[in-house]
Short mmCIF file of C-alpha atoms in Angstrom, two decimals:
data_model
loop_
_atom_site.label_atom_id
_atom_site.label_comp_id
_atom_site.label_asym_id
_atom_site.label_seq_id
_atom_site.Cartn_x
_atom_site.Cartn_y
_atom_site.Cartn_z
CA MET K 1 50.63 55.80 -20.86
CA LYS K 2 48.58 56.79 -19.16
CA LYS K 3 46.25 53.89 -18.81
CA LYS K 4 49.62 51.69 -18.07
CA LEU K 5 50.59 53.61 -15.47
CA VAL K 6 47.32 53.25 -13.29
CA ILE K 7 47.52 50.04 -14.10
CA ILE K 8 50.80 50.09 -12.06
CA SER K 9 49.83 51.79 -9.69
CA ILE K 10 46.54 49.25 -9.03
CA VAL K 11 49.17 45.94 -8.73
CA ILE K 12 51.34 48.33 -6.38
CA LEU K 13 48.48 48.71 -3.76
CA VAL K 14 46.94 45.38 -4.17
CA VAL K 15 50.39 43.85 -3.51
CA SER K 16 50.72 46.23 -0.60
CA ILE K 17 47.54 45.66 1.44
CA ILE K 18 47.95 42.09 0.81
CA GLY K 19 51.63 42.11 2.15
CA GLY K 20 50.75 44.44 4.85
CA TYR K 21 47.95 42.11 5.73
CA PHE K 22 50.33 38.84 6.09
CA LEU K 23 52.59 41.21 8.00
CA PHE K 24 50.18 41.78 10.18
CA LYS K 25 48.72 38.38 10.80
CA LYS K 26 52.69 37.27 11.41
CA ILE K 27 52.86 40.00 14.18
CA GLU K 28 49.21 38.77 15.50
CA GLN K 29 50.28 35.61 15.26
CA LYS K 30 53.64 35.91 17.52
CA LYS K 31 51.93 37.73 19.58
CA GLU K 32 49.54 35.08 20.26
CA GLU K 33 52.66 32.59 20.63
CA GLU K 34 53.93 34.60 22.99
CA LYS K 35 51.07 35.13 25.47
CA ILE K 36 50.53 31.27 25.59
CA LYS K 37 54.34 30.41 25.76
CA ASN K 38 53.77 32.83 28.87
CA ALA K 39 50.39 31.43 30.14
CA ILE K 40 49.87 30.32 33.46
CA VAL K 41 49.12 26.93 33.49
CA ILE K 42 48.68 25.38 36.84
CA ILE K 43 47.48 21.28 36.37
CA ASP K 44 47.80 18.91 38.22
CA TYR K 45 46.75 14.79 37.36
CA LYS K 46 46.34 11.47 39.06
CA GLU K 47 49.40 9.84 40.76
CA ASN K 48 47.80 6.41 38.75
CA LEU K 49 47.07 7.41 35.48
CA THR K 50 45.65 4.10 34.47
CA THR K 51 42.19 2.63 33.82
CA GLU K 52 40.50 -0.75 33.01
CA PHE K 53 39.31 -1.94 29.53
CA LEU K 54 36.30 -0.50 28.68
CA SER K 55 35.87 2.22 31.46
CA GLU K 56 33.87 4.83 31.45
CA VAL K 57 36.30 7.80 31.23
CA LYS K 58 36.56 10.96 30.66
CA VAL K 59 39.54 13.69 30.73
CA SER K 60 38.05 15.12 33.57
CA ASP K 61 38.31 12.21 35.95
CA PHE K 62 42.10 11.62 34.94
CA ILE K 63 42.69 15.50 36.27
CA THR K 64 42.62 16.98 40.04
CA ASN K 65 43.22 20.32 39.68
CA ILE K 66 42.87 22.90 36.68
CA ASN K 67 43.26 26.65 36.48
CA GLY K 68 40.38 26.72 33.98
CA THR K 69 37.85 25.26 32.57
CA ILE K 70 38.65 22.10 30.03
CA THR K 71 36.61 22.94 26.65
CA ASN K 72 35.98 19.17 25.61
CA ASP K 73 35.55 16.96 28.50
CA TYR K 74 35.14 14.04 26.16
CA LYS K 75 34.70 10.38 26.37
CA ILE K 76 37.89 8.39 25.98
CA ASN K 77 38.14 5.32 23.92
CA THR K 78 39.22 2.58 25.97
CA THR K 79 38.42 -0.78 23.53
CA LYS K 80 42.58 -1.11 23.54
CA ILE K 81 44.64 -1.79 26.33
CA GLY K 82 48.62 0.06 26.26
CA LYS K 83 49.13 3.35 26.47
CA LYS K 84 47.55 6.15 24.92
CA GLU K 85 48.01 9.86 24.39
CA ILE K 86 45.34 12.31 25.64
CA LYS K 87 44.81 15.40 24.40
CA TYR K 88 42.83 17.96 24.87
CA GLU K 89 42.27 22.01 25.30
CA TYR K 90 41.07 23.89 28.23
CA ILE K 91 40.28 27.84 29.01
CA ASN K 92 42.78 29.55 31.75
CA GLU K 93 41.95 32.23 34.54
CA GLU K 94 43.30 34.40 31.57
CA ASN K 95 41.04 33.52 29.24
CA ILE K 96 43.98 32.01 27.34
CA LYS K 97 43.02 29.00 25.37
CA LEU K 98 45.64 26.09 25.54
CA LYS K 99 46.30 22.58 23.96
CA GLN K 100 47.31 20.06 26.46
CA SER K 101 48.07 15.85 26.91
CA PHE K 102 48.94 13.14 28.96
CA THR K 103 49.31 9.45 28.48
CA ILE K 104 47.38 6.98 30.66
CA ASN K 105 47.78 3.02 30.66
CA ILE K 106 44.91 0.90 29.45
CA VAL K 107 45.09 -2.06 31.07
CA ASP K 108 42.75 -5.41 31.21
CA THR K 109 42.45 -7.13 35.04
CA THR K 110 39.72 -9.57 34.58
CA ALA K 111 40.68 -13.51 34.25
CA PRO K 112 39.18 -15.72 31.65
CA VAL K 113 35.79 -17.65 31.95
CA ILE K 114 35.95 -21.41 32.11
CA TRP K 115 32.43 -22.63 31.68
CA LEU K 116 32.84 -25.97 33.35
CA GLY K 117 31.31 -27.46 36.33
CA ASN K 118 32.66 -29.94 38.78
CA SER K 119 33.08 -33.09 37.08
CA TYR K 120 33.30 -33.54 32.82
CA THR K 121 32.34 -36.93 31.41
CA VAL K 122 32.97 -38.87 28.55
CA SER K 123 32.60 -42.49 26.84
CA LEU K 124 35.49 -45.12 26.96
CA GLY K 125 37.81 -44.84 24.02
CA SER K 126 36.59 -41.30 23.49
CA LYS K 127 38.73 -39.25 21.20
CA ASP K 128 37.46 -35.84 22.93
CA THR K 129 40.21 -33.28 24.09
CA MET K 130 38.42 -30.95 26.28
CA LEU K 131 39.64 -28.55 24.99
CA GLU K 132 37.59 -28.07 21.92
CA LYS K 133 34.46 -28.30 23.58
CA ILE K 134 35.11 -26.64 27.17
CA LEU K 135 34.27 -23.13 26.40
CA CYS K 136 36.84 -21.11 27.37
CA GLY K 137 36.98 -17.56 26.52
CA ASP K 138 38.20 -13.67 27.44
CA ASN K 139 36.72 -10.29 27.76
CA TYR K 140 39.65 -9.06 25.40
CA ASP K 141 41.88 -11.64 24.69
CA ALA K 142 40.57 -13.70 21.74
CA ASN K 143 42.41 -16.54 21.92
CA PRO K 144 43.87 -16.80 25.57
CA THR K 145 46.39 -19.87 26.61
CA CYS K 146 43.92 -23.26 27.47
CA GLU K 147 45.29 -26.08 28.71
CA ILE K 148 44.45 -29.30 30.83
CA ILE K 149 47.35 -29.74 34.05
CA GLY K 150 47.57 -33.56 34.89
CA GLU K 151 46.97 -36.95 33.80
CA TYR K 152 44.18 -38.93 32.35
CA ASP K 153 43.42 -41.60 29.97
CA MET K 154 40.32 -42.04 27.87
CA ASN K 155 40.91 -45.28 27.33
CA VAL K 156 40.91 -46.62 30.82
CA ALA K 157 37.57 -46.00 32.93
CA GLY K 158 37.96 -44.15 35.81
CA THR K 159 37.86 -40.62 37.77
CA TYR K 160 40.80 -38.28 36.96
CA PRO K 161 40.90 -34.88 39.43
CA LEU K 162 42.79 -32.57 36.28
CA THR K 163 42.34 -28.76 36.43
CA PHE K 164 41.78 -26.59 33.64
CA LYS K 165 43.57 -23.71 33.04
CA ALA K 166 43.23 -20.59 31.07
CA THR K 167 45.88 -17.67 31.13
CA ASP K 168 44.55 -14.13 28.40
CA SER K 169 47.98 -12.33 27.21
CA SER K 170 47.65 -9.81 30.08
CA GLY K 171 48.50 -12.49 32.63
CA ASN K 172 45.53 -12.89 33.94
CA VAL K 173 44.44 -16.67 35.08
CA THR K 174 41.73 -18.91 36.01
CA GLU K 175 42.20 -22.56 37.21
CA LYS K 176 39.08 -25.00 37.63
CA ASP K 177 39.54 -27.89 39.49
CA PHE K 178 37.43 -30.81 38.17
CA ASN K 179 37.22 -34.45 37.89
CA LEU K 180 37.01 -36.16 34.47
CA ASN K 181 35.08 -39.25 34.35
CA VAL K 182 35.55 -42.08 31.63
CA LYS K 183 33.16 -44.74 31.65
CA LYS K 184 31.64 -46.90 30.03
CA PRO K 185 28.39 -46.64 27.83
CA VAL K 186 25.69 -47.69 29.48
CA PRO K 187 23.59 -50.37 26.98
CA ASN K 188 20.01 -48.86 25.86
CA THR K 189 17.54 -51.17 27.04
CA GLY K 190 14.87 -49.32 25.42
CA ASN K 191 13.31 -48.46 28.52
CA ASN K 192 13.50 -45.03 29.46
CA THR K 193 10.68 -44.69 31.69
CA THR K 194 11.51 -43.85 35.75
CA ASN K 195 10.03 -41.94 38.24
CA ASN K 196 12.22 -39.70 38.03
CA ASN K 197 11.52 -37.92 34.50
CA THR K 198 7.70 -36.81 35.45
CA PRO K 199 6.87 -33.89 32.88
CA ALA K 200 6.99 -30.66 33.88
CA PRO K 201 3.54 -29.46 33.90
CA LYS K 202 2.74 -26.53 31.48
CA THR K 203 2.63 -23.27 31.75
CA ASN K 204 -0.78 -21.88 30.84
CA PHE K 205 -1.44 -18.23 29.67
CA SER K 206 -4.65 -17.41 31.03
CA ASP K 207 -1.90 -18.10 34.40
CA VAL K 208 0.63 -15.81 33.49
CA ILE K 209 -1.64 -12.98 32.61
CA ALA K 210 -3.17 -13.71 36.16
CA ASN K 211 0.82 -13.35 37.48
CA TYR K 212 2.28 -10.83 35.66
CA LYS K 213 -0.44 -8.69 33.69
CA ASN K 214 -0.10 -4.90 35.07
CA ALA K 215 -0.32 -1.54 33.67
CA ASN K 216 3.42 -1.85 32.89
CA THR K 217 3.62 -5.11 31.52
CA GLU K 218 2.57 -6.63 28.13
CA ILE K 219 2.11 -10.29 27.94
CA GLY K 220 3.22 -12.47 24.19
CA LEU K 221 4.21 -14.70 22.62
CA ASP K 222 8.14 -16.30 20.25
CA ILE K 223 6.25 -17.98 17.11
CA SER K 224 8.18 -20.16 14.35
CA GLU K 225 7.69 -23.04 12.05
CA TRP K 226 8.00 -25.35 15.52
CA GLN K 227 4.34 -24.23 16.20
CA GLY K 228 2.77 -25.03 12.90
CA VAL K 229 -0.51 -23.43 12.14
CA VAL K 230 -0.94 -20.29 14.34
CA ASP K 231 -4.81 -18.45 14.48
CA PHE K 232 -3.89 -15.54 15.20
CA ASN K 233 -7.24 -14.36 16.47
CA LYS K 234 -7.53 -16.75 18.53
CA LEU K 235 -4.31 -15.22 20.49
CA LYS K 236 -6.01 -11.95 20.46
CA GLU K 237 -9.09 -13.50 22.26
CA ALA K 238 -6.73 -15.38 24.76
CA GLY K 239 -4.93 -12.11 25.32
CA VAL K 240 -1.74 -12.44 23.55
CA GLU K 241 -0.41 -8.64 23.47
CA PHE K 242 2.63 -9.36 20.76
CA VAL K 243 4.42 -11.66 19.31
CA PHE K 244 8.18 -12.29 18.20
CA LEU K 245 8.50 -14.40 14.97
CA ARG K 246 11.18 -16.33 13.27
CA VAL K 247 12.40 -14.82 9.85
CA GLY K 248 14.30 -17.87 9.09
CA GLY K 249 18.42 -18.53 9.75
CA THR K 250 21.20 -20.19 8.24
CA LYS K 251 22.19 -24.00 7.77
CA GLY K 252 25.24 -23.88 10.12
CA ILE K 253 28.27 -21.39 10.39
CA THR K 254 28.44 -21.01 6.70
CA GLY K 255 25.33 -22.45 4.40
CA ASP K 256 23.07 -20.80 2.68
CA TYR K 257 20.25 -18.72 4.68
CA PHE K 258 16.64 -20.26 5.09
CA LEU K 259 13.11 -18.65 5.26
CA ASP K 260 11.05 -20.18 8.10
CA SER K 261 8.65 -22.20 6.42
CA LYS K 262 5.97 -20.41 8.34
CA PHE K 263 7.52 -16.87 8.47
CA GLU K 264 5.74 -15.11 5.21
CA ASP K 265 1.37 -17.05 6.62
CA ASN K 266 2.53 -16.03 10.62
CA ILE K 267 3.15 -12.39 9.62
CA LYS K 268 0.40 -11.55 7.20
CA LYS K 269 -2.12 -12.99 9.69
CA ALA K 270 -0.10 -11.33 12.53
CA ASN K 271 -0.12 -7.74 10.26
CA GLU K 272 -3.86 -8.32 9.44
CA ALA K 273 -5.38 -9.47 13.04
CA GLY K 274 -4.08 -5.85 13.95
CA MET K 275 -1.01 -7.28 16.58
CA PRO K 276 2.57 -6.26 16.95
CA VAL K 277 5.29 -8.27 15.67
CA GLY K 278 8.71 -7.77 16.39
CA ILE K 279 11.60 -10.62 14.99
CA TYR K 280 14.30 -12.66 15.61
CA PHE K 281 16.96 -14.14 13.89
CA TYR K 282 19.16 -17.47 14.97
CA SER K 283 22.43 -16.44 14.07
CA TYR K 284 25.66 -18.46 13.49
CA ALA K 285 28.12 -15.14 12.96
CA ASN K 286 31.50 -15.84 13.87
CA SER K 287 32.43 -12.17 12.49
CA LYS K 288 30.73 -8.51 12.43
CA GLU K 289 31.15 -8.98 8.07
CA LYS K 290 28.61 -11.78 8.73
CA ALA K 291 26.41 -10.28 10.97
CA ILE K 292 26.19 -7.75 8.86
CA LYS K 293 25.63 -9.81 6.15
CA ASP K 294 22.66 -11.79 8.45
CA ALA K 295 21.23 -8.22 9.02
CA LYS K 296 20.99 -7.19 5.48
CA TRP K 297 19.57 -10.53 4.41
CA ILE K 298 16.68 -9.86 7.42
CA LEU K 299 16.19 -6.34 5.81
CA GLU K 300 15.27 -8.23 2.57
CA GLN K 301 12.62 -10.16 4.21
CA ILE K 302 10.77 -8.11 6.26
CA LYS K 303 10.49 -4.80 3.83
CA ASP K 304 7.16 -5.48 2.82
CA TYR K 305 6.00 -5.71 6.57
CA LYS K 306 4.51 -3.76 9.88
CA ILE K 307 7.65 -4.79 12.48
CA ASP K 308 6.88 -2.45 15.36
CA LEU K 309 8.98 -4.12 18.16
CA PRO K 310 12.80 -5.06 17.69
CA ILE K 311 14.39 -7.21 15.71
CA ALA K 312 16.48 -9.23 18.24
CA PHE K 313 19.91 -10.86 17.56
CA ASP K 314 19.59 -14.49 19.02
CA TRP K 315 22.96 -16.00 18.69
CA GLU K 316 23.70 -19.24 20.95
CA ASN K 317 26.32 -20.72 19.56
CA TRP K 318 28.35 -21.77 22.10
CA SER K 319 29.52 -25.40 22.26
CA PHE K 320 31.80 -23.48 18.86
CA TYR K 321 32.86 -21.02 20.49
CA ASN K 322 36.79 -22.19 20.31
CA GLU K 323 36.48 -22.09 17.54
CA PHE K 324 35.29 -19.01 16.26
CA ASN K 325 38.56 -16.46 18.12
CA LEU K 326 36.21 -14.10 19.61
CA SER K 327 37.04 -12.22 22.81
CA PHE K 328 34.29 -11.27 25.25
CA PHE K 329 34.13 -7.59 24.01
CA GLY K 330 34.61 -8.92 19.77
CA LEU K 331 31.51 -11.25 20.39
CA THR K 332 29.61 -8.39 21.80
CA ASP K 333 30.63 -5.88 19.09
CA MET K 334 29.66 -8.16 15.99
CA ALA K 335 26.10 -8.14 18.00
CA ASN K 336 26.01 -4.15 18.37
CA ALA K 337 27.62 -4.26 14.35
CA PHE K 338 24.51 -6.67 13.25
CA LEU K 339 21.50 -4.13 15.56
CA ASP K 340 23.16 -1.06 14.43
CA THR K 341 22.28 -1.81 10.68
CA PHE K 342 18.57 -2.21 11.60
CA LYS K 343 19.12 1.40 13.88
CA ASP K 344 20.36 3.00 10.69
CA ALA K 345 17.23 0.58 8.83
CA GLY K 346 14.85 2.74 11.17
CA TYR K 347 13.94 -0.52 13.19
CA GLN K 348 14.49 -1.50 16.76
CA GLY K 349 17.09 -3.62 18.01
CA LEU K 350 17.56 -6.45 20.62
CA LEU K 351 20.07 -8.78 22.35
CA TYR K 352 18.65 -11.93 23.61
CA SER K 353 20.29 -14.00 25.38
CA SER K 354 19.88 -16.58 28.67
CA LYS K 355 20.38 -15.29 32.47
CA THR K 356 23.68 -17.23 32.98
CA TYR K 357 25.31 -15.63 29.59
CA LEU K 358 24.54 -12.27 29.96
CA GLU K 359 25.80 -13.00 33.43
CA ASN K 360 28.83 -13.80 32.24
CA ILE K 361 30.17 -13.09 29.08
CA TRP K 362 27.87 -10.76 26.90
CA LEU K 363 29.69 -7.69 28.01
CA LYS K 364 27.22 -4.42 28.25
CA THR K 365 25.66 -3.56 25.10
CA ASP K 366 24.18 0.03 23.13
CA TYR K 367 20.59 -2.38 23.11
CA PRO K 368 17.81 -3.59 25.32
CA VAL K 369 18.36 -6.78 26.39
CA TRP K 370 14.95 -9.96 26.02
CA LEU K 371 16.20 -12.22 28.94
CA ALA K 372 15.76 -15.88 28.71
CA HIS K 373 15.08 -17.04 32.27
CA TYR K 374 12.60 -19.73 33.08
CA ALA K 375 11.51 -19.19 36.56
CA LYS K 376 8.18 -17.55 37.99
CA SER K 377 10.98 -14.58 39.32
CA THR K 378 14.45 -13.60 38.04
CA SER K 379 17.22 -13.21 39.87
CA TYR K 380 19.28 -11.27 37.10
CA LYS K 381 19.99 -7.66 38.15
CA GLY K 382 21.00 -6.97 34.80
CA GLU K 383 18.32 -4.32 32.58
CA PHE K 384 16.02 -5.77 30.19
CA GLU K 385 13.11 -4.43 28.25
CA PHE K 386 11.69 -8.89 27.66
CA TRP K 387 11.57 -11.97 29.62
CA GLN K 388 11.60 -15.07 28.08
CA ILE K 389 9.62 -16.82 31.15
CA CYS K 390 9.21 -20.20 29.78
CA SER K 391 8.90 -22.50 26.69
CA ASN K 392 5.91 -24.77 27.84
CA GLY K 393 3.56 -22.14 27.65
CA ARG K 394 -0.34 -23.71 26.27
CA VAL K 395 -2.13 -20.88 25.01
CA ASP K 396 -5.49 -20.84 22.39
CA GLY K 397 -4.25 -20.66 19.24
CA ILE K 398 -1.39 -22.87 18.88
CA ASN K 399 -1.38 -26.42 19.36
CA GLY K 400 1.25 -28.01 20.87
CA ASP K 401 4.43 -25.39 23.81
CA VAL K 402 5.18 -22.07 22.98
CA ASP K 403 7.50 -19.42 24.48
CA ILE K 404 5.26 -17.11 26.96
CA ASN K 405 7.16 -13.40 27.68
CA ILE K 406 6.73 -10.15 29.41
CA ARG K 407 7.33 -6.91 27.89
CA TYR K 408 8.06 -4.30 30.62
CA LYS K 409 7.09 -0.58 28.71
CA LYS K 410 9.23 1.30 31.27
#
């Protein structure tokens, strides 16, 4: 009997303690709620709570005055236009933590891009609609409205003044006036020699070293099966300090993967010669999923070799761009997905593209740039780590032309 009473007493005591604890917590919670309810909140926001698509802004950028300190002044994701609620916390002057929020409007005010000169020429009787071949794209809208304004007849030779108009989903408009030239095909006489088609002089590797080599640069090449059999020991003797090797590609947009016929031989010889190696891949990807699939295929091909330099995403399918339903953001996001796959696997990433596309289409990526610009000096204003300076280089160890590149170590 006594034992039973002791057990009952213990149960009552435990229940009392638990009940007291929860009662205490409830009282404390109510006090805290009252404290927060009566806390002094002084916050002034900017009059115009609007920001641009892909702008780099933080919570504090929209606050002009606050009686305390923001505890989580984070970078706001601006990759989707429209209204967005911004939640944050701050500690006021009474040392009370308070939850706050405001709403911003993310907008796109950038007009579409029309890749077109002052004239466009077709052969008489052409079925070209121009809307398929002339690149018409937008930074946000994957399918801007593109149209040709004016009258023309592909079956009647002549010059037709027209306007190409592009409108994105935010109402931004680009118009480009151009002349459509419909011409009769010129007969091929078999004689293509003129006074104006003298081949450009070759670029000697030794001259590039003389003009561009310094403490901050390295001079190298990018090589594929088109260079045939390469003597890497001779390349080293000539002063070549690194190489990018083509690993392979796909046979068109939906085709099978193929390994560059010289890749295995080239990378084995480069590794044996102790020459730093990077990789490039010509991609036909039209989605993030396809880009990641490309990257995983490459990882399988390079896993047994020493890779010292980045793996480059080479995407140049501009003539098919209108078919892909990609915004410039979508294109850049696809490149990042490709390169992220290598970063996760412990490799470096690199975006390869020419100057004009870097300036007009590619958005800012998370990775360094390999600039293609065939000139003695580049006017490209963006940052780049590698510069492909020419495609007509000549160097001992390779029979024929080869691309020459400069690496900037800082």
